[in-house]
Every structure is written in C-alpha cells, then in structure tokens.
PDB file of C-alpha atoms in Angstrom:
ATOM      1  CA  MET X1023     147.870  65.958-131.459  1.00  0.00           C
ATOM      2  CA  LEU X1024     149.392  69.306-132.385  1.00  0.00           C
ATOM      3  CA  TYR X1025     148.602  70.652-135.855  1.00  0.00           C
ATOM      4  CA  ILE X1026     151.059  73.308-137.077  1.00  0.00           C
ATOM      5  CA  VAL X1027     150.288  75.446-140.126  1.00  0.00           C
ATOM      6  CA  THR X1028     152.828  77.635-141.944  1.00  0.00           C
ATOM      7  CA  ALA X1029     152.744  79.300-145.345  1.00  0.00           C
ATOM      8  CA  LEU X1030     156.392  78.736-146.274  1.00  0.00           C
ATOM      9  CA  TYR X1031     158.974  75.995-145.878  1.00  0.00           C
ATOM     10  CA  GLU X1032     161.312  78.615-144.402  1.00  0.00           C
ATOM     11  CA  GLU X1033     158.789  79.176-141.586  1.00  0.00           C
ATOM     12  CA  ALA X1034     158.334  75.437-141.074  1.00  0.00           C
ATOM     13  CA  LEU X1035     162.040  74.515-140.984  1.00  0.00           C
ATOM     14  CA  PRO X1036     162.676  75.337-137.274  1.00  0.00           C
ATOM     15  CA  PHE X1037     159.685  73.182-136.250  1.00  0.00           C
ATOM     16  CA  ILE X1038     160.733  70.350-138.533  1.00  0.00           C
ATOM     17  CA  LYS X1039     164.063  70.309-136.715  1.00  0.00           C
ATOM     18  CA  ILE X1040     162.811  70.695-133.127  1.00  0.00           C
ATOM     19  CA  TYR X1041     160.091  68.034-133.514  1.00  0.00           C
ATOM     20  CA  CYS X1042     162.181  65.759-135.808  1.00  0.00           C
ATOM     21  CA  LEU X1043     159.455  65.681-138.464  1.00  0.00           C
ATOM     22  CA  LYS X1044     159.552  63.636-141.673  1.00  0.00           C
ATOM     23  CA  ARG X1045     157.821  64.288-144.998  1.00  0.00           C
ATOM     24  CA  LYS X1046     154.602  62.255-145.356  1.00  0.00           C
ATOM     25  CA  LEU X1047     154.409  60.817-148.862  1.00  0.00           C
ATOM     26  CA  ASP X1048     150.807  59.603-148.439  1.00  0.00           C
ATOM     27  CA  PHE X1049     149.501  63.194-148.674  1.00  0.00           C
ATOM     28  CA  PRO X1050     150.858  64.125-152.105  1.00  0.00           C
ATOM     29  CA  HIS X1051     148.871  67.259-152.973  1.00  0.00           C
ATOM     30  CA  PHE X1052     150.343  69.383-150.166  1.00  0.00           C
ATOM     31  CA  GLU X1053     153.567  69.479-148.184  1.00  0.00           C
ATOM     32  CA  LEU X1054     152.877  67.615-144.942  1.00  0.00           C
ATOM     33  CA  PHE X1055     155.395  66.599-142.281  1.00  0.00           C
ATOM     34  CA  GLY X1056     154.662  64.280-139.391  1.00  0.00           C
ATOM     35  CA  GLY X1057     156.170  63.103-136.142  1.00  0.00           C
ATOM     36  CA  GLU X1058     155.094  61.873-132.740  1.00  0.00           C
ATOM     37  CA  GLU X1059     151.762  63.611-132.075  1.00  0.00           C
ATOM     38  CA  VAL X1060     152.644  66.460-134.495  1.00  0.00           C
ATOM     39  CA  LEU X1061     151.483  67.240-138.026  1.00  0.00           C
ATOM     40  CA  LEU X1062     152.925  70.233-139.879  1.00  0.00           C
ATOM     41  CA  LEU X1063     151.282  71.577-143.040  1.00  0.00           C
ATOM     42  CA  ILE X1064     152.842  74.047-145.500  1.00  0.00           C
ATOM     43  CA  THR X1065     150.036  75.812-147.364  1.00  0.00           C
ATOM     44  CA  ARG X1066     151.908  78.313-149.591  1.00  0.00           C
ATOM     45  CA  PRO X1067     151.019  82.047-149.381  1.00  0.00           C
ATOM     46  CA  GLY X1068     147.427  83.263-149.668  1.00  0.00           C
ATOM     47  CA  ALA X1069     144.224  82.861-147.664  1.00  0.00           C
ATOM     48  CA  LEU X1070     142.510  80.703-150.281  1.00  0.00           C
ATOM     49  CA  ARG X1071     145.488  78.356-150.556  1.00  0.00           C
ATOM     50  CA  ALA X1072     145.672  78.127-146.767  1.00  0.00           C
ATOM     51  CA  ALA X1073     141.978  77.317-146.424  1.00  0.00           C
ATOM     52  CA  THR X1074     142.096  74.705-149.198  1.00  0.00           C
ATOM     53  CA  ALA X1075     145.180  72.939-147.881  1.00  0.00           C
ATOM     54  CA  LEU X1076     144.035  72.938-144.248  1.00  0.00           C
ATOM     55  CA  SER X1077     140.536  71.704-145.136  1.00  0.00           C
ATOM     56  CA  SER X1078     142.118  68.789-147.006  1.00  0.00           C
ATOM     57  CA  LEU X1079     144.352  67.966-144.049  1.00  0.00           C
ATOM     58  CA  LEU X1080     141.572  68.083-141.452  1.00  0.00           C
ATOM     59  CA  THR X1081     139.327  65.949-143.659  1.00  0.00           C
ATOM     60  CA  ALA X1082     142.055  63.330-144.026  1.00  0.00           C
ATOM     61  CA  PHE X1083     143.233  63.560-140.391  1.00  0.00           C
ATOM     62  CA  PRO X1084     140.263  64.752-138.254  1.00  0.00           C
ATOM     63  CA  PRO X1085     141.299  66.265-134.900  1.00  0.00           C
ATOM     64  CA  ASP X1086     140.030  65.219-131.465  1.00  0.00           C
ATOM     65  CA  LYS X1087     138.393  67.728-129.142  1.00  0.00           C
ATOM     66  CA  HIS X1088     141.549  68.270-127.094  1.00  0.00           C
ATOM     67  CA  ASP X1089     143.915  68.735-130.082  1.00  0.00           C
ATOM     68  CA  LEU X1090     145.536  72.112-130.764  1.00  0.00           C
ATOM     69  CA  LEU X1091     146.083  74.023-133.991  1.00  0.00           C
ATOM     70  CA  LEU X1092     149.012  76.441-134.153  1.00  0.00           C
ATOM     71  CA  SER X1093     149.209  78.844-137.087  1.00  0.00           C
ATOM     72  CA  VAL X1094     152.613  80.504-137.116  1.00  0.00           C
ATOM     73  CA  GLY X1095     154.439  82.696-139.588  1.00  0.00           C
ATOM     74  CA  CYS X1096     155.873  86.081-140.441  1.00  0.00           C
ATOM     75  CA  ALA X1097     153.944  89.325-140.821  1.00  0.00           C
ATOM     76  CA  GLY X1098     154.582  92.974-141.590  1.00  0.00           C
ATOM     77  CA  CYS X1099     153.955  95.973-139.359  1.00  0.00           C
ATOM     78  CA  ALA X1100     154.347  99.722-139.782  1.00  0.00           C
ATOM     79  CA  LEU X1101     155.621 100.156-136.204  1.00  0.00           C
ATOM     80  CA  PRO X1102     159.440  99.911-136.176  1.00  0.00           C
ATOM     81  CA  GLU X1103     159.555  98.866-132.508  1.00  0.00           C
ATOM     82  CA  THR X1104     157.742  95.610-133.349  1.00  0.00           C
ATOM     83  CA  LEU X1105     160.421  94.340-135.746  1.00  0.00           C
ATOM     84  CA  GLY X1106     161.589  90.860-134.758  1.00  0.00           C
ATOM     85  CA  LYS X1107     158.984  90.468-132.005  1.00  0.00           C
ATOM     86  CA  ALA X1108     156.396  87.698-131.748  1.00  0.00           C
ATOM     87  CA  PHE X1109     152.721  88.334-131.051  1.00  0.00           C
ATOM     88  CA  LEU X1110     149.701  86.251-130.085  1.00  0.00           C
ATOM     89  CA  ILE X1111     146.832  87.237-132.376  1.00  0.00           C
ATOM     90  CA  CYS X1112     143.559  88.164-130.671  1.00  0.00           C
ATOM     91  CA  ARG X1113     141.725  89.630-133.680  1.00  0.00           C
ATOM     92  CA  ILE X1114     141.744  88.582-137.346  1.00  0.00           C
ATOM     93  CA  THR X1115     140.256  90.791-140.060  1.00  0.00           C
ATOM     94  CA  GLU X1116     139.982  89.836-143.715  1.00  0.00           C
ATOM     95  CA  LYS X1117     140.665  92.927-145.835  1.00  0.00           C
ATOM     96  CA  ALA X1118     138.455  91.920-148.770  1.00  0.00           C
ATOM     97  CA  SER X1119     135.263  91.481-146.731  1.00  0.00           C
ATOM     98  CA  MET X1120     136.250  93.342-143.524  1.00  0.00           C
ATOM     99  CA  ARG X1121     134.966  90.300-141.667  1.00  0.00           C
ATOM    100  CA  THR X1122     136.502  90.028-138.198  1.00  0.00           C
ATOM    101  CA  ARG X1123     137.094  86.946-136.040  1.00  0.00           C
ATOM    102  CA  TYR X1124     138.228  86.741-132.422  1.00  0.00           C
ATOM    103  CA  PRO X1125     140.201  83.673-131.293  1.00  0.00           C
ATOM    104  CA  GLU X1126     139.295  82.876-127.690  1.00  0.00           C
ATOM    105  CA  LEU X1127     142.431  83.531-125.622  1.00  0.00           C
ATOM    106  CA  ILE X1128     142.254  81.805-122.232  1.00  0.00           C
ATOM    107  CA  TYR X1129     145.888  80.753-121.749  1.00  0.00           C
ATOM    108  CA  ARG X1130     148.803  82.659-120.277  1.00  0.00           C
ATOM    109  CA  CYS X1131     151.197  83.399-123.125  1.00  0.00           C
ATOM    110  CA  PRO X1132     154.865  84.503-123.228  1.00  0.00           C
ATOM    111  CA  PHE X1133     154.105  86.872-126.116  1.00  0.00           C
ATOM    112  CA  LEU X1134     152.303  90.204-126.381  1.00  0.00           C
ATOM    113  CA  GLU X1135     148.952  90.460-128.136  1.00  0.00           C
ATOM    114  CA  ALA X1136     148.287  92.025-131.535  1.00  0.00           C
ATOM    115  CA  GLN X1137     145.655  92.082-134.246  1.00  0.00           C
ATOM    116  CA  VAL X1138     146.196  91.023-137.836  1.00  0.00           C
ATOM    117  CA  VAL X1139     144.701  92.005-141.189  1.00  0.00           C
ATOM    118  CA  THR X1140     144.816  89.374-143.934  1.00  0.00           C
ATOM    119  CA  LEU X1141     145.611  90.933-147.322  1.00  0.00           C
ATOM    120  CA  PRO X1142     145.311  89.280-150.760  1.00  0.00           C
ATOM    121  CA  SER X1143     148.901  90.257-151.612  1.00  0.00           C
ATOM    122  CA  VAL X1144     151.874  92.215-150.309  1.00  0.00           C
ATOM    123  CA  CYS X1145     150.624  95.790-149.933  1.00  0.00           C
ATOM    124  CA  LYS X1146     152.756  98.307-151.815  1.00  0.00           C
ATOM    125  CA  ASN X1147     150.437 101.316-151.365  1.00  0.00           C
ATOM    126  CA  MET X1148     151.035 102.973-148.000  1.00  0.00           C
ATOM    127  CA  GLU X1149     147.873 105.046-148.415  1.00  0.00           C
ATOM    128  CA  ASP X1150     145.845 101.830-148.243  1.00  0.00           C
ATOM    129  CA  ILE X1151     147.659 100.943-145.022  1.00  0.00           C
ATOM    130  CA  LYS X1152     146.915 104.354-143.501  1.00  0.00           C
ATOM    131  CA  ASP X1153     143.239 104.060-144.431  1.00  0.00           C
ATOM    132  CA  MET X1154     143.093 100.584-142.930  1.00  0.00           C
ATOM    133  CA  GLU X1155     144.722 101.643-139.677  1.00  0.00           C
ATOM    134  CA  ASN X1156     142.480 104.697-139.368  1.00  0.00           C
ATOM    135  CA  SER X1157     139.384 102.523-139.762  1.00  0.00           C
ATOM    136  CA  MET X1158     140.678  99.865-137.337  1.00  0.00           C
ATOM    137  CA  TYR X1159     141.692 102.353-134.657  1.00  0.00           C
ATOM    138  CA  THR X1160     138.561 104.483-134.784  1.00  0.00           C
ATOM    139  CA  ASP X1161     135.939 101.735-134.647  1.00  0.00           C
ATOM    140  CA  ASN X1162     133.943 100.815-131.551  1.00  0.00           C
ATOM    141  CA  THR X1163     136.444  98.265-130.268  1.00  0.00           C
ATOM    142  CA  PRO X1164     137.500  99.286-126.734  1.00  0.00           C
ATOM    143  CA  TYR X1165     141.246  99.623-126.152  1.00  0.00           C
ATOM    144  CA  PRO X1166     141.910 100.166-122.411  1.00  0.00           C
ATOM    145  CA  ILE X1167     145.395 101.670-122.804  1.00  0.00           C
ATOM    146  CA  LYS X1168     146.433 102.052-126.420  1.00  0.00           C
ATOM    147  CA  PRO X1169     145.609 100.295-129.689  1.00  0.00           C
ATOM    148  CA  LEU X1170     147.170  96.891-130.174  1.00  0.00           C
ATOM    149  CA  PRO X1171     149.824  96.624-132.905  1.00  0.00           C
ATOM    150  CA  LEU X1172     148.281  96.060-136.311  1.00  0.00           C
ATOM    151  CA  LEU X1173     150.047  93.344-138.315  1.00  0.00           C
ATOM    152  CA  TYR X1174     149.518  92.284-141.923  1.00  0.00           C
ATOM    153  CA  ASP X1175     149.713  88.772-143.355  1.00  0.00           C
ATOM    154  CA  MET X1176     148.163  86.748-146.194  1.00  0.00           C
ATOM    155  CA  GLU X1177     146.889  83.546-144.499  1.00  0.00           C
ATOM    156  CA  ALA X1178     145.376  83.981-141.004  1.00  0.00           C
ATOM    157  CA  ALA X1179     141.766  84.545-142.116  1.00  0.00           C
ATOM    158  CA  GLY X1180     141.880  81.504-144.411  1.00  0.00           C
ATOM    159  CA  VAL X1181     143.345  79.289-141.682  1.00  0.00           C
ATOM    160  CA  TYR X1182     140.686  80.406-139.211  1.00  0.00           C
ATOM    161  CA  GLU X1183     137.771  79.763-141.579  1.00  0.00           C
ATOM    162  CA  ALA X1184     139.053  76.293-142.485  1.00  0.00           C
ATOM    163  CA  ALA X1185     139.815  75.325-138.870  1.00  0.00           C
ATOM    164  CA  ILE X1186     136.728  76.565-137.031  1.00  0.00           C
ATOM    165  CA  PRO X1187     134.443  73.675-138.147  1.00  0.00           C
ATOM    166  CA  TYR X1188     136.919  71.241-136.568  1.00  0.00           C
ATOM    167  CA  PHE X1189     138.251  73.098-133.497  1.00  0.00           C
ATOM    168  CA  SER X1190     136.706  75.129-130.696  1.00  0.00           C
ATOM    169  CA  CYS X1191     137.908  78.753-130.601  1.00  0.00           C
ATOM    170  CA  ASP X1192     140.098  78.193-127.544  1.00  0.00           C
ATOM    171  CA  ARG X1193     142.083  75.469-129.357  1.00  0.00           C
ATOM    172  CA  LEU X1194     143.183  77.805-132.172  1.00  0.00           C
ATOM    173  CA  LEU X1195     146.461  79.675-131.632  1.00  0.00           C
ATOM    174  CA  PHE X1196     147.830  82.279-134.044  1.00  0.00           C
ATOM    175  CA  ILE X1197     151.416  83.488-133.602  1.00  0.00           C
ATOM    176  CA  LYS X1198     152.992  86.086-135.891  1.00  0.00           C
ATOM    177  CA  VAL X1199     156.584  87.320-135.932  1.00  0.00           C
ATOM    178  CA  VAL X1200     157.161  90.771-137.460  1.00  0.00           C
ATOM    179  CA  SER X1201     159.759  90.281-140.174  1.00  0.00           C
ATOM    180  CA  ASP X1202     159.531  93.575-142.048  1.00  0.00           C
ATOM    181  CA  ALA X1203     158.101  97.092-142.120  1.00  0.00           C
ATOM    182  CA  LEU X1204     155.483  96.265-144.769  1.00  0.00           C
ATOM    183  CA  THR X1205     158.048  95.634-147.497  1.00  0.00           C
ATOM    184  CA  GLY X1206     157.477  91.892-147.798  1.00  0.00           C
ATOM    185  CA  LEU X1207     161.281  91.621-147.658  1.00  0.00           C
ATOM    186  CA  LEU X1208     161.261  92.371-151.375  1.00  0.00           C
ATOM    187  CA  GLU X1209     164.368  94.523-150.893  1.00  0.00           C
ATOM    188  CA  LEU X1210     166.348  91.300-150.272  1.00  0.00           C
ATOM    189  CA  ASP X1211     167.410  88.689-152.799  1.00  0.00           C
ATOM    190  CA  ASN X1212     165.796  85.245-152.580  1.00  0.00           C
ATOM    191  CA  ALA X1213     168.528  83.626-150.484  1.00  0.00           C
ATOM    192  CA  LYS X1214     168.644  86.431-147.929  1.00  0.00           C
ATOM    193  CA  ARG X1215     164.853  86.591-147.790  1.00  0.00           C
ATOM    194  CA  ARG X1216     164.579  82.886-147.000  1.00  0.00           C
ATOM    195  CA  LEU X1217     167.292  83.157-144.360  1.00  0.00           C
ATOM    196  CA  ARG X1218     165.614  86.169-142.748  1.00  0.00           C
ATOM    197  CA  ILE X1219     162.271  84.352-142.488  1.00  0.00           C
ATOM    198  CA  THR X1220     163.849  81.257-140.921  1.00  0.00           C
ATOM    199  CA  GLU X1221     165.800  83.370-138.441  1.00  0.00           C
ATOM    200  CA  CYS X1222     162.644  85.190-137.327  1.00  0.00           C
ATOM    201  CA  ILE X1223     160.855  81.918-136.567  1.00  0.00           C
ATOM    202  CA  SER X1224     163.950  80.249-135.065  1.00  0.00           C
ATOM    203  CA  ASP X1225     164.219  83.007-132.462  1.00  0.00           C
ATOM    204  CA  ILE X1226     160.892  81.982-130.904  1.00  0.00           C
ATOM    205  CA  THR X1227     160.701  78.259-131.694  1.00  0.00           C
ATOM    206  CA  LYS X1228     161.967  76.975-128.330  1.00  0.00           C
ATOM    207  CA  ALA X1229     159.772  79.305-126.248  1.00  0.00           C
ATOM    208  CA  LEU X1230     156.785  78.585-128.477  1.00  0.00           C
ATOM    209  CA  ALA X1231     157.264  74.803-128.311  1.00  0.00           C
ATOM    210  CA  ASP X1232     157.574  74.919-124.507  1.00  0.00           C
ATOM    211  CA  TRP X1233     154.430  77.042-124.201  1.00  0.00           C
ATOM    212  CA  VAL X1234     152.340  74.863-126.518  1.00  0.00           C
ATOM    213  CA  GLY X1235     153.560  71.783-124.670  1.00  0.00           C
ATOM    214  CA  SER X1236     152.377  73.254-121.368  1.00  0.00           C
ATOM    215  CA  LEU X1237     148.852  73.660-122.756  1.00  0.00           C
ATOM    216  CA  ILE X1238     148.458  69.889-122.674  1.00  0.00           C
ATOM    217  CA  CYS X1239     147.746  70.394-118.962  1.00  0.00           C
ATOM    218  CA  SER X1240     144.862  72.798-119.608  1.00  0.00           C
ATOM    219  CA  PRO X1241     141.450  72.096-118.020  1.00  0.00           C
ATOM    220  CA  CYS X1242     139.991  71.251-121.452  1.00  0.00           C
ATOM    221  CA  MET X1243     142.475  68.390-121.811  1.00  0.00           C
ATOM    222  CA  GLU X1244     141.941  67.254-118.224  1.00  0.00           C
ATOM    223  CA  LYS X1245     138.203  67.049-118.756  1.00  0.00           C
ATOM    224  CA  GLU X1246     138.560  64.734-121.727  1.00  0.00           C
ATOM    225  CA  LEU X1247     140.909  62.391-119.890  1.00  0.00           C
ATOM    226  CA  ILE X1248     138.864  62.411-116.683  1.00  0.00           C
ATOM    227  CA  ASN X1249     135.721  61.531-118.669  1.00  0.00           C
ATOM    228  CA  GLU X1250     137.573  58.662-120.325  1.00  0.00           C
ATOM    229  CA  LYS X1251     138.761  57.362-116.952  1.00  0.00           C
ATOM    230  CA  THR X1252     135.247  57.682-115.504  1.00  0.00           C
ATOM    231  CA  THR X1253     133.858  55.255-118.062  1.00  0.00           C
ATOM    232  CA  SER X1254     136.662  52.742-117.646  1.00  0.00           C
ATOM    233  CA  SER X1255     137.699  52.926-113.983  1.00  0.00           C
ATOM    234  CA  PRO X1256     135.564  53.306-110.823  1.00  0.00           C
ATOM    235  CA  SER X1257     138.364  55.108-109.013  1.00  0.00           C
ATOM    236  CA  CYS X1258     138.314  57.914-111.631  1.00  0.00           C
ATOM    237  CA  GLN X1259     142.015  58.687-111.209  1.00  0.00           C
ATOM    238  CA  PRO X1260     143.417  61.293-113.640  1.00  0.00           C
ATOM    239  CA  SER X1261     146.123  60.304-116.066  1.00  0.00           C
ATOM    240  CA  PRO X1262     149.641  60.453-114.544  1.00  0.00           C
ATOM    241  CA  ASN X1263     150.633  62.716-117.452  1.00  0.00           C
ATOM    242  CA  ILE X1264     148.167  65.380-116.256  1.00  0.00           C
ATOM    243  CA  LYS X1265     149.260  67.877-113.616  1.00  0.00           C
ATOM    244  CA  ASN X1266     146.079  67.693-111.525  1.00  0.00           C
ATOM    245  CA  MET X1267     146.511  70.321-108.797  1.00  0.00           C
ATOM    246  CA  LEU X1268     142.897  70.209-107.570  1.00  0.00           C
ATOM    247  CA  GLY X1269     142.818  66.539-106.696  1.00  0.00           C
ATOM    248  CA  THR X1270     140.349  64.114-108.224  1.00  0.00           C
ATOM    249  CA  GLU X1271     137.433  65.265-106.043  1.00  0.00           C
ATOM    250  CA  GLY X1272     138.198  68.940-106.698  1.00  0.00           C
ATOM    251  CA  LEU X1273     138.510  68.412-110.446  1.00  0.00           C
ATOM    252  CA  MET X1274     135.221  66.516-110.679  1.00  0.00           C
ATOM    253  CA  PHE X1275     133.527  69.263-108.630  1.00  0.00           C
ATOM    254  CA  PHE X1276     135.008  71.845-110.999  1.00  0.00           C
ATOM    255  CA  TYR X1277     133.340  70.204-113.991  1.00  0.00           C
ATOM    256  CA  GLN X1278     130.083  69.822-112.077  1.00  0.00           C
ATOM    257  CA  VAL X1279     130.056  73.573-111.382  1.00  0.00           C
ATOM    258  CA  CYS X1280     130.976  74.435-114.998  1.00  0.00           C
ATOM    259  CA  GLU X1281     128.012  72.457-116.286  1.00  0.00           C
ATOM    260  CA  ALA X1282     125.632  73.807-113.636  1.00  0.00           C
ATOM    261  CA  LEU X1283     126.560  77.434-114.384  1.00  0.00           C
ATOM    262  CA  ARG X1284     126.814  76.919-118.181  1.00  0.00           C
ATOM    263  CA  LEU X1285     130.259  78.545-118.186  1.00  0.00           C
ATOM    264  CA  SER X1286     132.148  79.304-121.394  1.00  0.00           C
ATOM    265  CA  SER X1287     135.785  78.239-121.835  1.00  0.00           C
ATOM    266  CA  ALA X1288     137.042  81.637-120.644  1.00  0.00           C
ATOM    267  CA  SER X1289     134.723  81.682-117.604  1.00  0.00           C
ATOM    268  CA  SER X1290     135.645  78.079-116.780  1.00  0.00           C
ATOM    269  CA  GLN X1291     139.284  79.138-116.735  1.00  0.00           C
ATOM    270  CA  GLN X1292     138.446  81.872-114.194  1.00  0.00           C
ATOM    271  CA  LEU X1293     136.734  79.318-111.951  1.00  0.00           C
ATOM    272  CA  TYR X1294     139.662  76.917-112.329  1.00  0.00           C
ATOM    273  CA  GLN X1295     142.157  79.623-111.332  1.00  0.00           C
ATOM    274  CA  LEU X1296     140.034  80.544-108.288  1.00  0.00           C
ATOM    275  CA  MET X1297     139.831  76.935-107.109  1.00  0.00           C
ATOM    276  CA  LEU X1298     143.538  76.419-107.792  1.00  0.00           C
ATOM    277  CA  TYR X1299     144.387  79.525-105.721  1.00  0.00           C
ATOM    278  CA  LEU X1300     142.257  78.286-102.811  1.00  0.00           C
ATOM    279  CA  THR X1301     143.779  74.798-103.060  1.00  0.00           C
ATOM    280  CA  LEU X1302     147.396  76.012-103.111  1.00  0.00           C
ATOM    281  CA  SER X1303     146.635  78.472-100.275  1.00  0.00           C
ATOM    282  CA  LYS X1304     145.227  75.538 -98.256  1.00  0.00           C
ATOM    283  CA  ILE X1305     141.928  77.369 -97.790  1.00  0.00           C
ATOM    284  CA  PRO X1306     139.023  74.907 -97.318  1.00  0.00           C
ATOM    285  CA  TYR X1307     136.364  75.863 -99.811  1.00  0.00           C
ATOM    286  CA  MET X1308     134.486  72.769-100.976  1.00  0.00           C
ATOM    287  CA  ASP X1309     131.683  72.817 -98.382  1.00  0.00           C
ATOM    288  CA  SER X1310     131.159  76.579 -98.483  1.00  0.00           C
ATOM    289  CA  MET X1311     131.190  76.640-102.286  1.00  0.00           C
ATOM    290  CA  LYS X1312     128.621  73.843-102.414  1.00  0.00           C
ATOM    291  CA  GLU X1313     126.450  75.874-100.056  1.00  0.00           C
ATOM    292  CA  LEU X1314     126.816  79.059-102.134  1.00  0.00           C
ATOM    293  CA  LEU X1315     125.951  77.130-105.291  1.00  0.00           C
ATOM    294  CA  SER X1316     123.266  74.899-103.783  1.00  0.00           C
ATOM    295  CA  LEU X1317     120.554  76.304-106.048  1.00  0.00           C
ATOM    296  CA  PRO X1318     122.317  75.980-109.458  1.00  0.00           C
ATOM    297  CA  LEU X1319     123.821  72.613-108.471  1.00  0.00           C
ATOM    298  CA  SER X1320     120.317  71.282-107.882  1.00  0.00           C
ATOM    299  CA  LYS X1321     118.739  73.187-110.768  1.00  0.00           C
ATOM    300  CA  PRO X1322     121.311  74.226-113.450  1.00  0.00           C
ATOM    301  CA  CYS X1323     121.218  77.741-114.875  1.00  0.00           C
ATOM    302  CA  ARG X1324     119.210  78.279-118.028  1.00  0.00           C
ATOM    303  CA  GLU X1325     121.371  81.112-119.366  1.00  0.00           C
ATOM    304  CA  LYS X1326     125.077  81.921-119.270  1.00  0.00           C
ATOM    305  CA  LYS X1327     124.348  85.368-117.790  1.00  0.00           C
ATOM    306  CA  GLU X1328     122.856  83.714-114.727  1.00  0.00           C
ATOM    307  CA  GLY X1329     125.929  81.533-114.335  1.00  0.00           C
ATOM    308  CA  LEU X1330     128.246  84.546-114.607  1.00  0.00           C
ATOM    309  CA  LYS X1331     126.429  86.168-111.658  1.00  0.00           C
ATOM    310  CA  TYR X1332     127.222  83.131-109.520  1.00  0.00           C
ATOM    311  CA  LEU X1333     130.849  83.234-110.661  1.00  0.00           C
ATOM    312  CA  GLU X1334     131.090  86.914-109.649  1.00  0.00           C
ATOM    313  CA  GLN X1335     129.579  85.990-106.291  1.00  0.00           C
ATOM    314  CA  LEU X1336     132.275  83.357-105.747  1.00  0.00           C
ATOM    315  CA  ASN X1337     135.054  85.846-106.596  1.00  0.00           C
ATOM    316  CA  ARG X1338     133.639  88.414-104.147  1.00  0.00           C
ATOM    317  CA  TYR X1339     133.264  85.806-101.409  1.00  0.00           C
ATOM    318  CA  TYR X1340     136.719  84.242-101.632  1.00  0.00           C
ATOM    319  CA  LEU X1341     138.963  87.066-102.901  1.00  0.00           C
TER     320      LEU X1341
END
C-alpha cells in the first residue's frame, strides 16, 4: 500500500488523476481518496492539522511493514535557482521547538536533496528567515561541499511525528517542490495560485510515481515476501512480482548475514548492493563470504559497531 499525504487539493489533483482515485465517503472527517493499493489524504495546511488527520487515517487503516508513506507538496525557498525544482528531504526541523528529524534515505532518487523547516504560518519577515538560515548553516552538521538548500513548509514536521509510530524511517519519503521565493504565492489571486500549485506538482508526478513504484522491489519488501513464502512453501521461491537478482539462495544468505551482523536498513542496503554487484559481475563469492563471516554467522554480533567492521572488511576484500 502507498499512503500519499498532501496539504491541499491542488497538490493532490495530479495524483488523483494518475492513480484514478475516488473519494472515500466512509472517512467523513477528512478528505480521503482511494484506489488500487493507494490511499491519498488531504490534511489542510499546518503541522497540527497534518498530524491530526494522518493519525486518524493510520488508526483507521493501519499500514503493513512494507508499506510506503509519501508526503508531497509545495515549499518556499530563498534561492532563486531552486524555483520549480523538486527535492527529497533529508532533514526536517520544526521552527517552534527547533527539534530536528532525519528520514533514513537508502534509495536512489531522481531528485536532489534538501532540508526543510516547518513554520506555523507563511513567513513574512525576512529577518526571521535570515536568522534561521544563519543558525542552520553554522551548526555542527557536516556539509561536505556546500549547504543543502533550505526550504520552508507548514506540514512536514507534523506528518513525520504522526507517521513514525507506524512506519520505519526508511519507509517515509518527503518530496517538496519549490513554488515560490518565500511569498506563499500571496501575490497571485486565488485562481492563479491554485493553478500554480497544481502545475508545480504535475511537473514531477510521472517521475515521482515511477520512482515510488520501483521501490516495491526494495530489499525490505523482498524480505517480507520471502518470509511469507518460507512459512507456506518448502521451495521458498520469491514472488514473481519481485525482481530477485540474487537468486533465492543468495537472497536468503543476504538476510542471514544482515541478522548476524545486526545491520541497519542503510547498512543492509550497502551489503545488498555489494552482493548484487558480485552477482551481476559473475564473481563467485558465496563460499569466500561464508568463510570471512564464519565467526558472526556462528555467533551473531552483539553490537552494530561490530557488524559494521565486518561489512567494511567485505568491501575491502571484494572491491
């Protein structure tokens, strides 16, 4: 199941069309649209509204472990070169409390990364923006090249707080399209403002839908389906809908190693990419990897740090 969250109907409209969604009348307190394996919720602007509406949805329709939540909408940015561009959010800061959250990004994405600050309302005081950017860019967060673009919205922090009890961090995706230079599009009349918002989202809808669809083949999804097949079929064959490039034996060994090394989602993705590279390069690795990992496979690591050392050893050995 894919859960989509937007603040406005104008942001939701392109997804309603591409997924052929229909209004669900059995959820009367909030605007909810449904289709085949897709639920789209319109929360209205504001972090509190977003958290309230999403909590109600997830209580009524609890997600499975392999479901995805996509929060998508428009945002403002002081950098003119970002106008009209879409960004994957890697850092969410709530302005009121200065509390920061970091969605776990482990998937290749067609969009650049940015950070977002959730404001209680459209900011009309540029001095507040300058103070915010000075504090964000001079903290202890390491930026290897240059600071990531700083976007401003009104919902991301609320969506994150409501979703995190139901989803793991790697199943939360935040996409923001820069629609204005911190004006809130208040310089436009209502009709033009609505059209502008829909156009911004429409420009990325196809690419975004294709990308989200490809995540169904992620290792997290494969693990769930392989576990289901293990309990119901001795042959343990993966679902035909899953693009299993490692083979059944390789995929089961992958999960065995992940558990033995106590790898996080991000570290598991590194191991998966290494094994996929060796498989596609037709480099035999199963026996040698079992030998290198003989100790943790027989006696699993107690701490994640210990498992990371073994993962580094594998990368040095094979790459």
